[in-house]
């Protein structure tokens, strides 16, 4: 099973309890939180690619995007 690192951005209206629950559920399912952002309500998480569709449909999740290098030209 292939795993990748994804940036999971939470909705602005997501409460701290909502975010905590999602992070706990991710870790309990075997995912690894690799970074917690402070300027935006988001985390970087390493998890199996097959679990992304479930995470994307969560009511407190705004966006799930594969973490990748960004270049400015």
mmCIF file of N, CA and C in Angstrom:
data_model
loop_
_atom_site.group_PDB
_atom_site.id
_atom_site.type_symbol
_atom_site.label_atom_id
_atom_site.label_comp_id
_atom_site.label_asym_id
_atom_site.label_seq_id
_atom_site.Cartn_x
_atom_site.Cartn_y
_atom_site.Cartn_z
ATOM 1 N N UNK A 1 0.840 -1.165 0.000
ATOM 2 C CA UNK A 1 0.000 0.000 0.000
ATOM 3 C C UNK A 1 0.896 1.242 0.000
ATOM 4 N N UNK A 2 0.660 2.138 -0.925
ATOM 5 C CA UNK A 2 1.469 3.335 -1.057
ATOM 6 C C UNK A 2 1.005 4.416 -0.097
ATOM 7 N N UNK A 3 1.970 5.054 0.575
ATOM 8 C CA UNK A 3 1.673 6.166 1.469
ATOM 9 C C UNK A 3 2.354 7.416 0.949
ATOM 10 N N UNK A 4 1.720 8.558 1.191
ATOM 11 C CA UNK A 4 2.279 9.846 0.809
ATOM 12 C C UNK A 4 1.981 10.838 1.911
ATOM 13 N N UNK A 5 2.623 12.004 1.834
ATOM 14 C CA UNK A 5 2.340 13.067 2.785
ATOM 15 C C UNK A 5 1.347 14.030 2.141
ATOM 16 N N UNK A 6 0.307 14.362 2.880
ATOM 17 C CA UNK A 6 -0.742 15.259 2.417
ATOM 18 C C UNK A 6 -0.885 16.421 3.387
ATOM 19 N N UNK A 7 -1.275 17.568 2.851
ATOM 20 C CA UNK A 7 -1.625 18.714 3.678
ATOM 21 C C UNK A 7 -3.138 18.669 3.839
ATOM 22 N N UNK A 8 -3.573 18.604 5.080
ATOM 23 C CA UNK A 8 -5.002 18.573 5.389
ATOM 24 C C UNK A 8 -5.350 19.919 6.006
ATOM 25 N N UNK A 9 -6.163 20.711 5.272
ATOM 26 C CA UNK A 9 -6.572 22.021 5.768
ATOM 27 C C UNK A 9 -7.992 21.898 6.302
ATOM 28 N N UNK A 10 -8.182 22.404 7.506
ATOM 29 C CA UNK A 10 -9.484 22.337 8.150
ATOM 30 C C UNK A 10 -10.299 23.585 7.839
ATOM 31 N N UNK A 11 -11.609 23.447 7.861
ATOM 32 C CA UNK A 11 -12.492 24.595 7.645
ATOM 33 C C UNK A 11 -12.311 25.596 8.779
ATOM 34 N N UNK A 12 -12.496 26.859 8.471
ATOM 35 C CA UNK A 12 -12.339 27.914 9.477
ATOM 36 C C UNK A 12 -13.283 27.700 10.652
ATOM 37 N N UNK A 13 -14.475 27.185 10.375
ATOM 38 C CA UNK A 13 -15.453 26.986 11.448
ATOM 39 C C UNK A 13 -15.217 25.722 12.270
ATOM 40 N N UNK A 14 -14.228 24.929 11.894
ATOM 41 C CA UNK A 14 -13.895 23.723 12.661
ATOM 42 C C UNK A 14 -13.384 24.146 14.045
ATOM 43 N N UNK A 15 -13.950 23.564 15.069
ATOM 44 C CA UNK A 15 -13.549 23.914 16.432
ATOM 45 C C UNK A 15 -12.253 23.185 16.792
ATOM 46 N N UNK A 16 -11.559 23.647 17.823
ATOM 47 C CA UNK A 16 -10.375 22.915 18.276
ATOM 48 C C UNK A 16 -10.694 21.458 18.608
ATOM 49 N N UNK A 17 -11.883 21.202 19.141
ATOM 50 C CA UNK A 17 -12.282 19.823 19.445
ATOM 51 C C UNK A 17 -12.433 18.996 18.167
ATOM 52 N N UNK A 18 -12.978 19.609 17.102
ATOM 53 C CA UNK A 18 -13.112 18.918 15.819
ATOM 54 C C UNK A 18 -11.735 18.536 15.275
ATOM 55 N N UNK A 19 -10.816 19.499 15.303
ATOM 56 C CA UNK A 19 -9.461 19.276 14.789
ATOM 57 C C UNK A 19 -8.757 18.203 15.609
ATOM 58 N N UNK A 20 -8.880 18.285 16.920
ATOM 59 C CA UNK A 20 -8.253 17.287 17.794
ATOM 60 C C UNK A 20 -8.773 15.886 17.468
ATOM 61 N N UNK A 21 -10.081 15.756 17.287
ATOM 62 C CA UNK A 21 -10.691 14.451 17.006
ATOM 63 C C UNK A 21 -10.185 13.884 15.687
ATOM 64 N N UNK A 22 -10.097 14.718 14.662
ATOM 65 C CA UNK A 22 -9.610 14.247 13.362
ATOM 66 C C UNK A 22 -8.157 13.795 13.484
ATOM 67 N N UNK A 23 -7.325 14.602 14.153
ATOM 68 C CA UNK A 23 -5.917 14.229 14.327
ATOM 69 C C UNK A 23 -5.792 12.928 15.114
ATOM 70 N N UNK A 24 -6.582 12.772 16.163
ATOM 71 C CA UNK A 24 -6.550 11.548 16.962
ATOM 72 C C UNK A 24 -6.968 10.344 16.120
ATOM 73 N N UNK A 25 -8.038 10.500 15.352
ATOM 74 C CA UNK A 25 -8.508 9.410 14.488
ATOM 75 C C UNK A 25 -7.443 9.027 13.455
ATOM 76 N N UNK A 26 -6.747 10.021 12.905
ATOM 77 C CA UNK A 26 -5.690 9.744 11.940
ATOM 78 C C UNK A 26 -4.574 8.922 12.575
ATOM 79 N N UNK A 27 -4.105 9.366 13.728
ATOM 80 C CA UNK A 27 -3.019 8.665 14.422
ATOM 81 C C UNK A 27 -3.466 7.265 14.841
ATOM 82 N N UNK A 28 -4.695 7.152 15.339
ATOM 83 C CA UNK A 28 -5.215 5.846 15.746
ATOM 84 C C UNK A 28 -5.306 4.871 14.572
ATOM 85 N N UNK A 29 -5.484 5.400 13.357
ATOM 86 C CA UNK A 29 -5.587 4.535 12.176
ATOM 87 C C UNK A 29 -4.224 4.212 11.570
ATOM 88 N N UNK A 30 -3.144 4.733 12.189
ATOM 89 C CA UNK A 30 -1.805 4.409 11.722
ATOM 90 C C UNK A 30 -1.131 5.514 10.931
ATOM 91 N N UNK A 31 -1.814 6.633 10.730
ATOM 92 C CA UNK A 31 -1.201 7.767 10.027
ATOM 93 C C UNK A 31 -0.197 8.458 10.941
ATOM 94 N N UNK A 32 0.703 9.211 10.340
ATOM 95 C CA UNK A 32 1.725 9.939 11.103
ATOM 96 C C UNK A 32 1.607 11.428 10.783
ATOM 97 N N UNK A 33 1.331 12.247 11.799
ATOM 98 C CA UNK A 33 1.301 13.696 11.602
ATOM 99 C C UNK A 33 2.748 14.170 11.606
ATOM 100 N N UNK A 34 3.168 14.737 10.477
ATOM 101 C CA UNK A 34 4.563 15.135 10.327
ATOM 102 C C UNK A 34 4.795 16.609 10.617
ATOM 103 N N UNK A 35 3.728 17.418 10.591
ATOM 104 C CA UNK A 35 3.874 18.848 10.871
ATOM 105 C C UNK A 35 2.507 19.433 11.211
ATOM 106 N N UNK A 36 2.484 20.340 12.165
ATOM 107 C CA UNK A 36 1.265 21.088 12.485
ATOM 108 C C UNK A 36 1.531 22.547 12.178
ATOM 109 N N UNK A 37 0.733 23.125 11.300
ATOM 110 C CA UNK A 37 0.918 24.515 10.886
ATOM 111 C C UNK A 37 0.308 25.457 11.917
ATOM 112 N N UNK A 38 0.910 26.634 12.047
ATOM 113 C CA UNK A 38 0.411 27.612 13.021
ATOM 114 C C UNK A 38 -0.279 28.791 12.347
ATOM 115 N N UNK A 39 0.112 29.133 11.125
ATOM 116 C CA UNK A 39 -0.503 30.271 10.443
ATOM 117 C C UNK A 39 -1.816 29.909 9.765
ATOM 118 N N UNK A 40 -1.975 28.645 9.460
ATOM 119 C CA UNK A 40 -3.234 28.157 8.889
ATOM 120 C C UNK A 40 -3.682 26.959 9.724
ATOM 121 N N UNK A 41 -4.953 26.692 9.680
ATOM 122 C CA UNK A 41 -5.510 25.555 10.430
ATOM 123 C C UNK A 41 -5.325 24.308 9.579
ATOM 124 N N UNK A 42 -4.133 23.669 9.724
ATOM 125 C CA UNK A 42 -3.797 22.533 8.870
ATOM 126 C C UNK A 42 -2.700 21.684 9.500
ATOM 127 N N UNK A 43 -2.590 20.453 8.994
ATOM 128 C CA UNK A 43 -1.524 19.539 9.390
ATOM 129 C C UNK A 43 -1.002 18.839 8.144
ATOM 130 N N UNK A 44 0.243 18.396 8.220
ATOM 131 C CA UNK A 44 0.803 17.508 7.205
ATOM 132 C C UNK A 44 0.744 16.115 7.797
ATOM 133 N N UNK A 45 0.258 15.174 7.030
ATOM 134 C CA UNK A 45 0.069 13.827 7.551
ATOM 135 C C UNK A 45 0.483 12.796 6.503
ATOM 136 N N UNK A 46 1.209 11.781 6.957
ATOM 137 C CA UNK A 46 1.596 10.674 6.084
ATOM 138 C C UNK A 46 0.589 9.555 6.297
ATOM 139 N N UNK A 47 -0.108 9.194 5.223
ATOM 140 C CA UNK A 47 -1.092 8.124 5.327
ATOM 141 C C UNK A 47 -1.240 7.428 3.991
ATOM 142 N N UNK A 48 -1.837 6.242 3.995
ATOM 143 C CA UNK A 48 -2.030 5.513 2.742
ATOM 144 C C UNK A 48 -2.899 6.308 1.766
ATOM 145 N N UNK A 49 -2.512 6.293 0.504
ATOM 146 C CA UNK A 49 -3.244 7.021 -0.520
ATOM 147 C C UNK A 49 -4.715 6.610 -0.583
ATOM 148 N N UNK A 50 -5.010 5.362 -0.263
ATOM 149 C CA UNK A 50 -6.383 4.855 -0.344
ATOM 150 C C UNK A 50 -7.319 5.508 0.676
ATOM 151 N N UNK A 51 -6.775 6.124 1.721
ATOM 152 C CA UNK A 51 -7.613 6.724 2.760
ATOM 153 C C UNK A 51 -7.975 8.182 2.480
ATOM 154 N N UNK A 52 -7.463 8.750 1.412
ATOM 155 C CA UNK A 52 -7.681 10.163 1.125
ATOM 156 C C UNK A 52 -9.147 10.475 0.862
ATOM 157 N N UNK A 53 -9.828 9.653 0.094
ATOM 158 C CA UNK A 53 -11.223 9.958 -0.255
ATOM 159 C C UNK A 53 -12.107 10.048 0.988
ATOM 160 N N UNK A 54 -11.852 9.228 1.986
ATOM 161 C CA UNK A 54 -12.618 9.287 3.233
ATOM 162 C C UNK A 54 -12.342 10.592 3.956
ATOM 163 N N UNK A 55 -11.096 10.996 4.008
ATOM 164 C CA UNK A 55 -10.714 12.228 4.692
ATOM 165 C C UNK A 55 -11.293 13.448 3.987
ATOM 166 N N UNK A 56 -11.304 13.448 2.658
ATOM 167 C CA UNK A 56 -11.817 14.584 1.881
ATOM 168 C C UNK A 56 -13.292 14.841 2.127
ATOM 169 N N UNK A 57 -14.048 13.820 2.502
ATOM 170 C CA UNK A 57 -15.487 13.988 2.699
ATOM 171 C C UNK A 57 -15.856 14.362 4.131
ATOM 172 N N UNK A 58 -14.873 14.463 5.012
ATOM 173 C CA UNK A 58 -15.151 14.815 6.406
ATOM 174 C C UNK A 58 -15.705 16.244 6.458
ATOM 175 N N UNK A 59 -16.775 16.488 7.218
ATOM 176 C CA UNK A 59 -17.402 17.814 7.247
ATOM 177 C C UNK A 59 -16.514 18.942 7.788
ATOM 178 N N UNK A 60 -15.474 18.642 8.524
ATOM 179 C CA UNK A 60 -14.585 19.686 9.064
ATOM 180 C C UNK A 60 -13.334 19.904 8.220
ATOM 181 N N UNK A 61 -13.177 19.134 7.146
ATOM 182 C CA UNK A 61 -12.001 19.246 6.283
ATOM 183 C C UNK A 61 -12.346 20.087 5.060
ATOM 184 N N UNK A 62 -11.536 21.132 4.834
ATOM 185 C CA UNK A 62 -11.747 22.013 3.691
ATOM 186 C C UNK A 62 -11.046 21.493 2.443
ATOM 187 N N UNK A 63 -9.826 20.940 2.625
ATOM 188 C CA UNK A 63 -9.038 20.533 1.469
ATOM 189 C C UNK A 63 -7.973 19.523 1.875
ATOM 190 N N UNK A 64 -7.704 18.584 0.979
ATOM 191 C CA UNK A 64 -6.605 17.632 1.146
ATOM 192 C C UNK A 64 -5.777 17.719 -0.130
ATOM 193 N N UNK A 65 -4.487 18.020 0.038
ATOM 194 C CA UNK A 65 -3.616 18.204 -1.114
ATOM 195 C C UNK A 65 -2.301 17.473 -0.868
ATOM 196 N N UNK A 66 -1.818 16.784 -1.884
ATOM 197 C CA UNK A 66 -0.547 16.081 -1.764
ATOM 198 C C UNK A 66 0.568 17.106 -1.538
ATOM 199 N N UNK A 67 1.405 16.852 -0.554
ATOM 200 C CA UNK A 67 2.516 17.746 -0.242
ATOM 201 C C UNK A 67 3.582 17.571 -1.315
ATOM 202 N N UNK A 68 3.975 18.675 -1.917
ATOM 203 C CA UNK A 68 4.991 18.620 -2.950
ATOM 204 C C UNK A 68 5.759 19.935 -3.010
ATOM 205 N N UNK A 69 6.882 19.884 -3.629
ATOM 206 C CA UNK A 69 7.725 21.065 -3.757
ATOM 207 C C UNK A 69 7.060 22.063 -4.697
ATOM 208 N N UNK A 70 7.094 23.335 -4.296
ATOM 209 C CA UNK A 70 6.542 24.418 -5.120
ATOM 210 C C UNK A 70 7.700 25.295 -5.558
ATOM 211 N N UNK A 71 7.706 25.640 -6.834
ATOM 212 C CA UNK A 71 8.771 26.490 -7.365
ATOM 213 C C UNK A 71 8.182 27.797 -7.878
ATOM 214 N N UNK A 72 8.902 28.887 -7.624
ATOM 215 C CA UNK A 72 8.518 30.192 -8.149
ATOM 216 C C UNK A 72 9.422 30.515 -9.327
ATOM 217 N N UNK A 73 8.840 30.980 -10.388
ATOM 218 C CA UNK A 73 9.619 31.302 -11.595
ATOM 219 C C UNK A 73 9.631 32.783 -11.833
#
